[in-house]
CSV table of C-alpha atoms and ligand atoms in Angstrom, one decimal:
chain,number,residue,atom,x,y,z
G,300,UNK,CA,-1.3,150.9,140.5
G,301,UNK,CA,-1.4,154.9,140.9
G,302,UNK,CA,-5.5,154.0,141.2
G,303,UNK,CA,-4.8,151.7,144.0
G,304,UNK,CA,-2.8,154.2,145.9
G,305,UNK,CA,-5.2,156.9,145.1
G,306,UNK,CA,-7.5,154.6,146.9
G,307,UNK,CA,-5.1,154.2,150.1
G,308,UNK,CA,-4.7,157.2,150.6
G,309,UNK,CA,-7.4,158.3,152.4
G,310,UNK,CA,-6.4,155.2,154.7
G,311,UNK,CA,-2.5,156.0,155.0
G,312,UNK,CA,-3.4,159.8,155.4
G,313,UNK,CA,-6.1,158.7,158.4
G,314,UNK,CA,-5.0,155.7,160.1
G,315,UNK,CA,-8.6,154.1,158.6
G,316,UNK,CA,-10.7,153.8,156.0
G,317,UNK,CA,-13.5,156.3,156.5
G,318,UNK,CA,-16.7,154.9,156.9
G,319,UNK,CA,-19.6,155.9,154.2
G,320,UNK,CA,-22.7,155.0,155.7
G,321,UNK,CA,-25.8,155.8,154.4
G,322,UNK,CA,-29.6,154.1,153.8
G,323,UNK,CA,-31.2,153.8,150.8
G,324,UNK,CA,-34.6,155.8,150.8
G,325,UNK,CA,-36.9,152.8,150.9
G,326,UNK,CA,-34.9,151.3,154.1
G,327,UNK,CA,-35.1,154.3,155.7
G,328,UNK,CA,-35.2,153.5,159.7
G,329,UNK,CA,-38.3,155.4,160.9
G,330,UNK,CA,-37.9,157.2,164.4
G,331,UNK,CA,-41.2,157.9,166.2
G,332,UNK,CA,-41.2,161.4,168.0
G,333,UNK,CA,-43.2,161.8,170.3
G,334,UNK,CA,-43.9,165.7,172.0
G,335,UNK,CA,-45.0,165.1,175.6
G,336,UNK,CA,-48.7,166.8,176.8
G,337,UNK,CA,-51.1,169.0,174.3
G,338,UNK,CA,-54.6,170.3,174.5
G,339,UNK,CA,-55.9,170.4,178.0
G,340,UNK,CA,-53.2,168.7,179.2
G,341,UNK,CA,-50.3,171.5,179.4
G,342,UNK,CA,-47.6,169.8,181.5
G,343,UNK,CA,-45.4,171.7,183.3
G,344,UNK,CA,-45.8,175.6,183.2
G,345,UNK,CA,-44.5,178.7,185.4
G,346,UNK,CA,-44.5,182.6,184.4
G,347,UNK,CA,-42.5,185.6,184.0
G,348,UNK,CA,-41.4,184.2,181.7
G,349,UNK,CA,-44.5,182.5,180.5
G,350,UNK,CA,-43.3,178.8,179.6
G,351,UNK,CA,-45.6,175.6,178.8
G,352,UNK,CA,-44.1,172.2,178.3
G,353,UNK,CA,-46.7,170.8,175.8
G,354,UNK,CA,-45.6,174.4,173.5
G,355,UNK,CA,-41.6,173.8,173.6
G,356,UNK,CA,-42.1,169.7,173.3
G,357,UNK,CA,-43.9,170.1,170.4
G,358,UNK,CA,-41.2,173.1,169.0
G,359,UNK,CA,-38.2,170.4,170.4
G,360,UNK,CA,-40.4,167.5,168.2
G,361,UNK,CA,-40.1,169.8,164.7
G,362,UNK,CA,-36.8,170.8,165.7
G,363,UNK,CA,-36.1,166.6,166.0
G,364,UNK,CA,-37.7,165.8,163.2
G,365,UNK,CA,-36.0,168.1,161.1
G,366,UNK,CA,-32.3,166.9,162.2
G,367,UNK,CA,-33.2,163.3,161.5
G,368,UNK,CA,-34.5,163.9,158.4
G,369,UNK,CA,-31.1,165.4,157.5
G,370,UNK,CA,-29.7,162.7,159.2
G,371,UNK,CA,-30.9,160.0,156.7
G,372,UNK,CA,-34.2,158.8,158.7
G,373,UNK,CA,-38.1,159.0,158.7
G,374,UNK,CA,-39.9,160.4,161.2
G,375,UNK,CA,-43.3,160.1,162.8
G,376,UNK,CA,-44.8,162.6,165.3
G,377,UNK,CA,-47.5,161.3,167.7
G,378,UNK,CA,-48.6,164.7,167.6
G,379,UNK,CA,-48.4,167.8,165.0
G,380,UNK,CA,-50.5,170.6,166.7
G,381,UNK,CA,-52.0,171.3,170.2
G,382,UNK,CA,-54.1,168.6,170.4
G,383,UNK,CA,-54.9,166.2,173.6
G,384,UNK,CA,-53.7,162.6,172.9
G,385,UNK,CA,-53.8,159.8,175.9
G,386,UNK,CA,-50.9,157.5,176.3
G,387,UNK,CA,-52.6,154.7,175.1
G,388,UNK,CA,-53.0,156.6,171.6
G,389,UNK,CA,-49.0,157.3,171.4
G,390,UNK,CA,-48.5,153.8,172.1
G,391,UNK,CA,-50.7,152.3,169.5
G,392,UNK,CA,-49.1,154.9,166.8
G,393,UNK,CA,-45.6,153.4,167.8
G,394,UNK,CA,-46.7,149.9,167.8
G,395,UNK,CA,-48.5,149.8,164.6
G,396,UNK,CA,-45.6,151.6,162.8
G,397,UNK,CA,-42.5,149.7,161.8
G,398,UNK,CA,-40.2,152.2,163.8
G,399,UNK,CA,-37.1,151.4,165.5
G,400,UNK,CA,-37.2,153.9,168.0
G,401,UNK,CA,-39.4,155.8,170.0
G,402,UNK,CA,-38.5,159.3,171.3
G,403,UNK,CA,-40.7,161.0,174.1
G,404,UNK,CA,-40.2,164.8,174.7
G,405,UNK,CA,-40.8,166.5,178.0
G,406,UNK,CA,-39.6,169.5,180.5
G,407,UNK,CA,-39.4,169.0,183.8
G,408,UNK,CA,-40.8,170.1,187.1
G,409,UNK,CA,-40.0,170.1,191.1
G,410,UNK,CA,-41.2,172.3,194.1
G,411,UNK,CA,-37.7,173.5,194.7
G,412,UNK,CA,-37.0,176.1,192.1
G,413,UNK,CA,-33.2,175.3,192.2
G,414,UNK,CA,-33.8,171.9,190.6
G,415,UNK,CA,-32.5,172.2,187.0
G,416,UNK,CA,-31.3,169.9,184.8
G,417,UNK,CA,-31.9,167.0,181.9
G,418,UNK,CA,-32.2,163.4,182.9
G,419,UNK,CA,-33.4,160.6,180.2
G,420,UNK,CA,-35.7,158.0,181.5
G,421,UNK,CA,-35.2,154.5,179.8
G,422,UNK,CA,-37.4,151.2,181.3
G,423,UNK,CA,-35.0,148.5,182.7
G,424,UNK,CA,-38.1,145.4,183.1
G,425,UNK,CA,-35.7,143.0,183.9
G,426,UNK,CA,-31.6,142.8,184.3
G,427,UNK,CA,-30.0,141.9,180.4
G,428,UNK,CA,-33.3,141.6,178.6
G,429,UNK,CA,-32.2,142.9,175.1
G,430,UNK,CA,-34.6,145.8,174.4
G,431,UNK,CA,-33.9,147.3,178.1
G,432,UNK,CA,-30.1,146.9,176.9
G,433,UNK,CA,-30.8,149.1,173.8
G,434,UNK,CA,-32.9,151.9,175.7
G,435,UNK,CA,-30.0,152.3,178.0
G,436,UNK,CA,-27.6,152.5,175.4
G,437,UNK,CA,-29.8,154.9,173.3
G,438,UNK,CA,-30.6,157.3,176.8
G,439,UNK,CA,-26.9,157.3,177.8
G,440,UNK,CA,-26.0,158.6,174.1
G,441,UNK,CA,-28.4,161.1,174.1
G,442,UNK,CA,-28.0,162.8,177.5
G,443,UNK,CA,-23.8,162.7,177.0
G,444,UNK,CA,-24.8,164.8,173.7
G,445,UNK,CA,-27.4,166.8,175.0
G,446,UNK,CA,-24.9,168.0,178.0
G,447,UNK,CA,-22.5,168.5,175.8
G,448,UNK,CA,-24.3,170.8,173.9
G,449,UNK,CA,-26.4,172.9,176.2
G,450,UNK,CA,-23.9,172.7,178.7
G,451,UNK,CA,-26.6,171.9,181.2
G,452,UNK,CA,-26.2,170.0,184.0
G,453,UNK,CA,-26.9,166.3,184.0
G,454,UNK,CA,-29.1,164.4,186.1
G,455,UNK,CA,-28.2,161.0,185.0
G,456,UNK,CA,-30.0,158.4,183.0
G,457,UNK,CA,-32.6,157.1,184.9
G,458,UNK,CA,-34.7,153.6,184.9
G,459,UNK,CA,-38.6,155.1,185.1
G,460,UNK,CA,-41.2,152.4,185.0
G,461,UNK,CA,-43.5,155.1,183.1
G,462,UNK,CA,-46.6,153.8,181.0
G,463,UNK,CA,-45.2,154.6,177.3
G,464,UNK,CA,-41.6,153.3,177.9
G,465,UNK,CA,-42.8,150.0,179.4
G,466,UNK,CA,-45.8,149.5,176.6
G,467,UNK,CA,-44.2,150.2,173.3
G,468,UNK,CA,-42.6,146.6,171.5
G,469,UNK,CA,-39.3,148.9,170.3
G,470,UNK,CA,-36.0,150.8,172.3
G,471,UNK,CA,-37.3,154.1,174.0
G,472,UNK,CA,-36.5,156.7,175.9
G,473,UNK,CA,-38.2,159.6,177.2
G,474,UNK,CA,-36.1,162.9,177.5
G,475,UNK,CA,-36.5,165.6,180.3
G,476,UNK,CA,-34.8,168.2,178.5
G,477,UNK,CA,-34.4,170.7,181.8
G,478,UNK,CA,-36.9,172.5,184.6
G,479,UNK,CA,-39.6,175.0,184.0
G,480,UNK,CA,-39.6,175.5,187.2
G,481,UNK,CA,-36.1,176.6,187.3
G,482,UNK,CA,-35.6,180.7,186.7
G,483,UNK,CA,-32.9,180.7,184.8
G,484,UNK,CA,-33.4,177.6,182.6
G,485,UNK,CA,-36.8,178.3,182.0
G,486,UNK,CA,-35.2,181.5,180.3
G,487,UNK,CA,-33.2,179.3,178.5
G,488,UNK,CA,-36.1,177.0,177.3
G,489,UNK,CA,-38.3,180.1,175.9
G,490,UNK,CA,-34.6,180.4,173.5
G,491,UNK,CA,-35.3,178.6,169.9
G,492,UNK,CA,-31.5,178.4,169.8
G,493,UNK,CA,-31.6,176.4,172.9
G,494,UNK,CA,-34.4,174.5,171.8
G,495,UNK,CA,-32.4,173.7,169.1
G,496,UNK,CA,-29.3,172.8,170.7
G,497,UNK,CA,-31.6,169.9,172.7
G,498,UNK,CA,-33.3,168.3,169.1
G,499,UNK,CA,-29.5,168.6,167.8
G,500,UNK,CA,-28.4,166.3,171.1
G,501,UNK,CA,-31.4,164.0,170.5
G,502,UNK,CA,-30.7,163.4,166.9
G,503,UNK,CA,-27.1,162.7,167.2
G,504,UNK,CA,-27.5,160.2,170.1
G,505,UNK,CA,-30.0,158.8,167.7
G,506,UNK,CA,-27.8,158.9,164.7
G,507,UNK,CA,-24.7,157.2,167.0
G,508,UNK,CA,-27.1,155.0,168.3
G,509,UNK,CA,-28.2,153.2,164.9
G,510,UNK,CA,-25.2,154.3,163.1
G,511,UNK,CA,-22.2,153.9,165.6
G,512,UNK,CA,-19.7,154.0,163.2
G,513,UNK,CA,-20.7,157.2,161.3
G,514,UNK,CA,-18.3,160.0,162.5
G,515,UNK,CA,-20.4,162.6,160.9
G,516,UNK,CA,-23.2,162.0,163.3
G,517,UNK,CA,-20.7,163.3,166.4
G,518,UNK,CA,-20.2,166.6,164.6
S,136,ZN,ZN1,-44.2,166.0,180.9
């Protein structure tokens, strides 16, 4: 009897019974991040400060990887260095990997230097069809965490019939995580701690996304 109560009491103390969630290693749910640009293809870039988008998506992609991994997942990066690699190449890794998810990493860009910002691009093909659903889900997650965090502004989710999002079989997103072209968050971008705060945002939304009941994920 005084085993059963010791049991309740995490339940009479809280309200509920808190939730232990956790995968085993061989189930795993495997995340595929991808850092936008590389190689010849640099992306966005401005100086003073000197900023290039293919550098800090591929420092936001290690920085992603490394809070899913402590998050309980697997992770697979379309890219690992600063190499080119077309779309088509990022789509086939996603495709021919059994991942749930597929995470695209870019900075913005605009003519008018005030633009500033993250937005999360999710494709909408039609109205209700399930995987469109679960990108919008997964995009408004991530940018309510990512705002939260950085305290940047928000530009909205966005539907963005772009090549990857509409090509690859599994939910996905692709994440503008603020403007180069914008003084004072391009400042901000050339911060690791900042970088960090945006792969933080991205693995929690991802983490509340597959595992909505795990309070730990929101910390
Ligand atoms: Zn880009």
């Amino acid at each position: 009897m005084r085993f059963v109560f010791l049991l309740l009491l995490p339940i009479l103390i809280y309200g509920k019974a808190p939730i232990a969630y956790s995968f085993s290693s061989k189930d795993k749910p495997l995340i595929v991040i991808d850092a936008g640009h590389g190689g010849i293809s640099t992306g966005a870039k401005a100086h003073h400060p000197f900023c290039e988008e293919k550098r800090i998506a591929l420092a936001t992609a290690f920085l992603t990887q490394k809070y899913l991994d402590q998050l309980g997942y697997r992770t697979l990066l379309t890219r690992k260095s600063d190499i080119f690699l077309p779309l088509s190449k990022r789509i086939l890794i996603a495709n021919r990997s059994p991942c749930l998810l597929f995470i695209s990493i870019h900075f913005n860009s605009a003519k008018n230097p005030e633009a500033s910002g993250m937005e999360v691009f999710y494709f909408e093909k039609e109205k209700g069809k399930k995987r469109s659903i679960s990108s919008k889900k997964l995009a408004g997650l991530i940018l309510t965490d990512l705002v939260k965090r950085t305290q940047a502004k928000s530009r909205g989710i966005k539907n963005g019939n772009l090549f990857v999002l509409r090509e690859v079989k599994v939910p996905a997103v692709l994440v503008e995580g603020g403007f180069i072209t914008n003084f004072q968050e391009r400042n901000l971008l050339k911060q690791r701690d900042y970088l960090d705060k945006i792969a933080r945002g991205i693995a929690t939304g991802i983490d509340q996304y597959l595992k909505p009941k795990n309070v730990l994920g929101a910390s």
